[in-house]
Amino acid sequence: MEEGTSKSLGYCDSTVEADYDVRQWDAREDCEVRQILDRIADKWSLLVIALLDCQSLRFTQLRREIDGVSQRMLSVTLRQLERDGLVSRTVHPVVPPRVDYALTPLGRTLHQTIKALVTWTEEHQREIAEARAAYDERREMMES
């Protein structure tokens, strides 16, 4: 259990129902759903999960592939993903020690969701760029 979390008080009802109230987890910091979403939606976790699709990688390979991640942040991210059951860590008894990371079956199901999100982003990136440009133009006019 992570520091600052509560096992019983933070439990939220299922949000699988079609008419769920997003506020039931969004407004409560101690909600497990919110904690999980915070974890899997951060940029390092998304990149790690995407890179581990269909392959296992060593720490150094992951670090090389993820531009801008520090050694410490990658270690923390991998540890958290392993704790959540999304990534497995295999230590090979060789000298020097070799450690491989791979997606678990649960992690592979999440990868499918991430892939859908990336596909949506690619399909709508032009619209988003246009909306940003229009917004920036409006803001600039208001500030002038």
PDB file of C-alpha atoms in Angstrom:
ATOM      1  CA  MET A   1       0.000   0.000   0.000  1.00  0.00           C
ATOM      2  CA  GLU A   2       1.391   3.397  -0.936  1.00  0.00           C
ATOM      3  CA  GLU A   3       1.914   6.093   1.641  1.00  0.00           C
ATOM      4  CA  GLY A   4      -1.137   8.286   2.035  1.00  0.00           C
ATOM      5  CA  THR A   5      -3.612   5.731   0.720  1.00  0.00           C
ATOM      6  CA  SER A   6      -6.375   4.041   2.606  1.00  0.00           C
ATOM      7  CA  LYS A   7      -7.550   0.562   1.706  1.00  0.00           C
ATOM      8  CA  SER A   8     -11.112   0.663   2.962  1.00  0.00           C
ATOM      9  CA  LEU A   9     -12.115   4.320   2.815  1.00  0.00           C
ATOM     10  CA  GLY A  10     -10.823   4.764  -0.715  1.00  0.00           C
ATOM     11  CA  TYR A  11     -12.871   2.041  -2.323  1.00  0.00           C
ATOM     12  CA  CYS A  12     -15.313   3.325  -4.940  1.00  0.00           C
ATOM     13  CA  ASP A  13     -18.229   1.474  -6.437  1.00  0.00           C
ATOM     14  CA  SER A  14     -17.846   0.082  -9.943  1.00  0.00           C
ATOM     15  CA  THR A  15     -17.975   2.596 -12.779  1.00  0.00           C
ATOM     16  CA  VAL A  16     -18.779  -0.013 -15.416  1.00  0.00           C
ATOM     17  CA  GLU A  17     -22.486   0.841 -15.571  1.00  0.00           C
ATOM     18  CA  ALA A  18     -23.575   3.011 -18.504  1.00  0.00           C
ATOM     19  CA  ASP A  19     -24.987   5.756 -16.298  1.00  0.00           C
ATOM     20  CA  TYR A  20     -22.130   6.018 -13.798  1.00  0.00           C
ATOM     21  CA  ASP A  21     -21.352   9.315 -12.112  1.00  0.00           C
ATOM     22  CA  VAL A  22     -17.768  10.279 -12.903  1.00  0.00           C
ATOM     23  CA  ARG A  23     -17.761  12.526  -9.821  1.00  0.00           C
ATOM     24  CA  GLN A  24     -17.831   9.471  -7.572  1.00  0.00           C
ATOM     25  CA  TRP A  25     -14.148   8.900  -8.287  1.00  0.00           C
ATOM     26  CA  ASP A  26     -12.933  12.202  -9.674  1.00  0.00           C
ATOM     27  CA  ALA A  27     -13.651  14.271  -6.573  1.00  0.00           C
ATOM     28  CA  ARG A  28     -12.195  11.781  -4.093  1.00  0.00           C
ATOM     29  CA  GLU A  29      -8.414  11.635  -3.833  1.00  0.00           C
ATOM     30  CA  ASP A  30      -8.528   8.420  -1.828  1.00  0.00           C
ATOM     31  CA  CYS A  31     -10.454   6.516  -4.501  1.00  0.00           C
ATOM     32  CA  GLU A  32      -8.659   3.512  -5.992  1.00  0.00           C
ATOM     33  CA  VAL A  33     -10.081   4.188  -9.470  1.00  0.00           C
ATOM     34  CA  ARG A  34      -8.571   7.668  -9.436  1.00  0.00           C
ATOM     35  CA  GLN A  35      -5.241   6.313  -8.187  1.00  0.00           C
ATOM     36  CA  ILE A  36      -5.121   3.713 -10.955  1.00  0.00           C
ATOM     37  CA  LEU A  37      -6.050   6.267 -13.619  1.00  0.00           C
ATOM     38  CA  ASP A  38      -3.377   8.650 -12.322  1.00  0.00           C
ATOM     39  CA  ARG A  39      -0.815   5.855 -12.563  1.00  0.00           C
ATOM     40  CA  ILE A  40      -1.605   4.482 -16.000  1.00  0.00           C
ATOM     41  CA  ALA A  41      -2.291   7.857 -17.605  1.00  0.00           C
ATOM     42  CA  ASP A  42       1.073   9.441 -16.824  1.00  0.00           C
ATOM     43  CA  LYS A  43       3.382   9.872 -19.796  1.00  0.00           C
ATOM     44  CA  TRP A  44       6.108   7.479 -18.638  1.00  0.00           C
ATOM     45  CA  SER A  45       3.692   4.630 -17.922  1.00  0.00           C
ATOM     46  CA  LEU A  46       1.994   5.039 -21.291  1.00  0.00           C
ATOM     47  CA  LEU A  47       5.351   4.926 -23.088  1.00  0.00           C
ATOM     48  CA  VAL A  48       6.580   1.895 -21.134  1.00  0.00           C
ATOM     49  CA  ILE A  49       3.368  -0.020 -21.834  1.00  0.00           C
ATOM     50  CA  ALA A  50       3.518   0.902 -25.529  1.00  0.00           C
ATOM     51  CA  LEU A  51       7.160  -0.171 -25.847  1.00  0.00           C
ATOM     52  CA  LEU A  52       6.599  -3.506 -24.117  1.00  0.00           C
ATOM     53  CA  ASP A  53       3.922  -4.561 -26.593  1.00  0.00           C
ATOM     54  CA  CYS A  54       4.894  -7.986 -28.010  1.00  0.00           C
ATOM     55  CA  GLN A  55       8.424  -7.859 -26.567  1.00  0.00           C
ATOM     56  CA  SER A  56      10.357  -7.832 -23.372  1.00  0.00           C
ATOM     57  CA  LEU A  57      13.029  -5.205 -22.890  1.00  0.00           C
ATOM     58  CA  ARG A  58      15.875  -4.581 -20.514  1.00  0.00           C
ATOM     59  CA  PHE A  59      15.993  -1.449 -18.384  1.00  0.00           C
ATOM     60  CA  THR A  60      18.735   0.108 -20.531  1.00  0.00           C
ATOM     61  CA  GLN A  61      16.741  -0.549 -23.719  1.00  0.00           C
ATOM     62  CA  LEU A  62      13.676   1.128 -22.228  1.00  0.00           C
ATOM     63  CA  ARG A  63      15.726   4.090 -21.063  1.00  0.00           C
ATOM     64  CA  ARG A  64      17.275   4.518 -24.510  1.00  0.00           C
ATOM     65  CA  GLU A  65      13.862   4.391 -26.210  1.00  0.00           C
ATOM     66  CA  ILE A  66      12.104   6.839 -23.871  1.00  0.00           C
ATOM     67  CA  ASP A  67      13.429  10.291 -24.585  1.00  0.00           C
ATOM     68  CA  GLY A  68      13.753  12.450 -21.497  1.00  0.00           C
ATOM     69  CA  VAL A  69      13.102   9.858 -18.779  1.00  0.00           C
ATOM     70  CA  SER A  70      15.613   9.789 -15.941  1.00  0.00           C
ATOM     71  CA  GLN A  71      16.971   6.546 -14.540  1.00  0.00           C
ATOM     72  CA  ARG A  72      15.173   7.194 -11.264  1.00  0.00           C
ATOM     73  CA  MET A  73      11.824   8.003 -12.909  1.00  0.00           C
ATOM     74  CA  LEU A  74      11.996   4.896 -15.095  1.00  0.00           C
ATOM     75  CA  SER A  75      12.780   2.770 -12.027  1.00  0.00           C
ATOM     76  CA  VAL A  76       9.850   4.254 -10.125  1.00  0.00           C
ATOM     77  CA  THR A  77       7.510   3.807 -13.102  1.00  0.00           C
ATOM     78  CA  LEU A  78       8.504   0.175 -13.643  1.00  0.00           C
ATOM     79  CA  ARG A  79       8.152  -0.581  -9.937  1.00  0.00           C
ATOM     80  CA  GLN A  80       4.660   0.947  -9.841  1.00  0.00           C
ATOM     81  CA  LEU A  81       3.557  -0.887 -12.996  1.00  0.00           C
ATOM     82  CA  GLU A  82       4.896  -4.129 -11.546  1.00  0.00           C
ATOM     83  CA  ARG A  83       3.047  -3.482  -8.283  1.00  0.00           C
ATOM     84  CA  ASP A  84      -0.174  -2.918 -10.224  1.00  0.00           C
ATOM     85  CA  GLY A  85       0.290  -6.218 -12.050  1.00  0.00           C
ATOM     86  CA  LEU A  86       0.788  -4.629 -15.468  1.00  0.00           C
ATOM     87  CA  VAL A  87       4.489  -5.391 -15.941  1.00  0.00           C
ATOM     88  CA  SER A  88       6.508  -8.437 -14.939  1.00  0.00           C
ATOM     89  CA  ARG A  89      10.165  -8.311 -13.961  1.00  0.00           C
ATOM     90  CA  THR A  90      12.383 -11.311 -14.668  1.00  0.00           C
ATOM     91  CA  VAL A  91      15.873 -11.506 -13.147  1.00  0.00           C
ATOM     92  CA  HIS A  92      18.211 -13.883 -14.986  1.00  0.00           C
ATOM     93  CA  PRO A  93      20.929 -15.497 -12.835  1.00  0.00           C
ATOM     94  CA  VAL A  94      23.884 -14.397 -14.946  1.00  0.00           C
ATOM     95  CA  VAL A  95      26.865 -12.130 -14.374  1.00  0.00           C
ATOM     96  CA  PRO A  96      26.312  -9.270 -14.811  1.00  0.00           C
ATOM     97  CA  PRO A  97      22.671  -9.609 -13.739  1.00  0.00           C
ATOM     98  CA  ARG A  98      20.124  -9.285 -16.523  1.00  0.00           C
ATOM     99  CA  VAL A  99      16.603  -8.040 -15.834  1.00  0.00           C
ATOM    100  CA  ASP A 100      13.842  -8.114 -18.447  1.00  0.00           C
ATOM    101  CA  TYR A 101      10.507  -6.337 -18.287  1.00  0.00           C
ATOM    102  CA  ALA A 102       7.390  -7.503 -20.120  1.00  0.00           C
ATOM    103  CA  LEU A 103       3.674  -6.830 -20.117  1.00  0.00           C
ATOM    104  CA  THR A 104       1.557  -9.218 -18.103  1.00  0.00           C
ATOM    105  CA  PRO A 105      -1.721 -10.493 -19.578  1.00  0.00           C
ATOM    106  CA  LEU A 106      -3.424  -7.641 -17.687  1.00  0.00           C
ATOM    107  CA  GLY A 107      -0.938  -5.149 -19.121  1.00  0.00           C
ATOM    108  CA  ARG A 108      -1.631  -6.414 -22.640  1.00  0.00           C
ATOM    109  CA  THR A 109      -5.335  -5.648 -22.183  1.00  0.00           C
ATOM    110  CA  LEU A 110      -4.383  -2.094 -21.199  1.00  0.00           C
ATOM    111  CA  HIS A 111      -2.149  -1.807 -24.256  1.00  0.00           C
ATOM    112  CA  GLN A 112      -5.195  -2.389 -26.450  1.00  0.00           C
ATOM    113  CA  THR A 113      -6.893   0.586 -24.797  1.00  0.00           C
ATOM    114  CA  ILE A 114      -3.809   2.766 -25.172  1.00  0.00           C
ATOM    115  CA  LYS A 115      -3.561   1.820 -28.837  1.00  0.00           C
ATOM    116  CA  ALA A 116      -7.172   2.934 -29.332  1.00  0.00           C
ATOM    117  CA  LEU A 117      -6.377   6.253 -27.639  1.00  0.00           C
ATOM    118  CA  VAL A 118      -3.326   6.789 -29.862  1.00  0.00           C
ATOM    119  CA  THR A 119      -5.388   5.940 -32.946  1.00  0.00           C
ATOM    120  CA  TRP A 120      -8.042   8.469 -31.891  1.00  0.00           C
ATOM    121  CA  THR A 121      -5.325  11.091 -31.350  1.00  0.00           C
ATOM    122  CA  GLU A 122      -3.813  10.457 -34.771  1.00  0.00           C
ATOM    123  CA  GLU A 123      -7.229  10.701 -36.435  1.00  0.00           C
ATOM    124  CA  HIS A 124      -8.084  13.993 -34.714  1.00  0.00           C
ATOM    125  CA  GLN A 125      -4.707  15.716 -34.407  1.00  0.00           C
ATOM    126  CA  ARG A 126      -5.469  18.162 -37.232  1.00  0.00           C
ATOM    127  CA  GLU A 127      -8.746  19.218 -35.578  1.00  0.00           C
ATOM    128  CA  ILE A 128      -6.973  19.653 -32.249  1.00  0.00           C
ATOM    129  CA  ALA A 129      -4.201  21.711 -33.885  1.00  0.00           C
ATOM    130  CA  GLU A 130      -6.841  23.925 -35.525  1.00  0.00           C
ATOM    131  CA  ALA A 131      -8.693  24.356 -32.228  1.00  0.00           C
ATOM    132  CA  ARG A 132      -5.448  25.284 -30.468  1.00  0.00           C
ATOM    133  CA  ALA A 133      -4.552  27.813 -33.137  1.00  0.00           C
ATOM    134  CA  ALA A 134      -8.026  29.387 -32.952  1.00  0.00           C
ATOM    135  CA  TYR A 135      -7.843  29.509 -29.159  1.00  0.00           C
ATOM    136  CA  ASP A 136      -4.366  31.091 -29.219  1.00  0.00           C
ATOM    137  CA  GLU A 137      -5.565  33.654 -31.759  1.00  0.00           C
ATOM    138  CA  ARG A 138      -8.571  34.567 -29.578  1.00  0.00           C
ATOM    139  CA  ARG A 139      -6.359  34.879 -26.500  1.00  0.00           C
ATOM    140  CA  GLU A 140      -3.871  37.021 -28.361  1.00  0.00           C
ATOM    141  CA  MET A 141      -6.658  39.351 -29.559  1.00  0.00           C
ATOM    142  CA  MET A 142      -8.039  39.637 -26.009  1.00  0.00           C
ATOM    143  CA  GLU A 143      -4.621  40.494 -24.596  1.00  0.00           C
ATOM    144  CA  SER A 144      -3.902  43.157 -27.255  1.00  0.00           C
TER     145      SER A 144
END
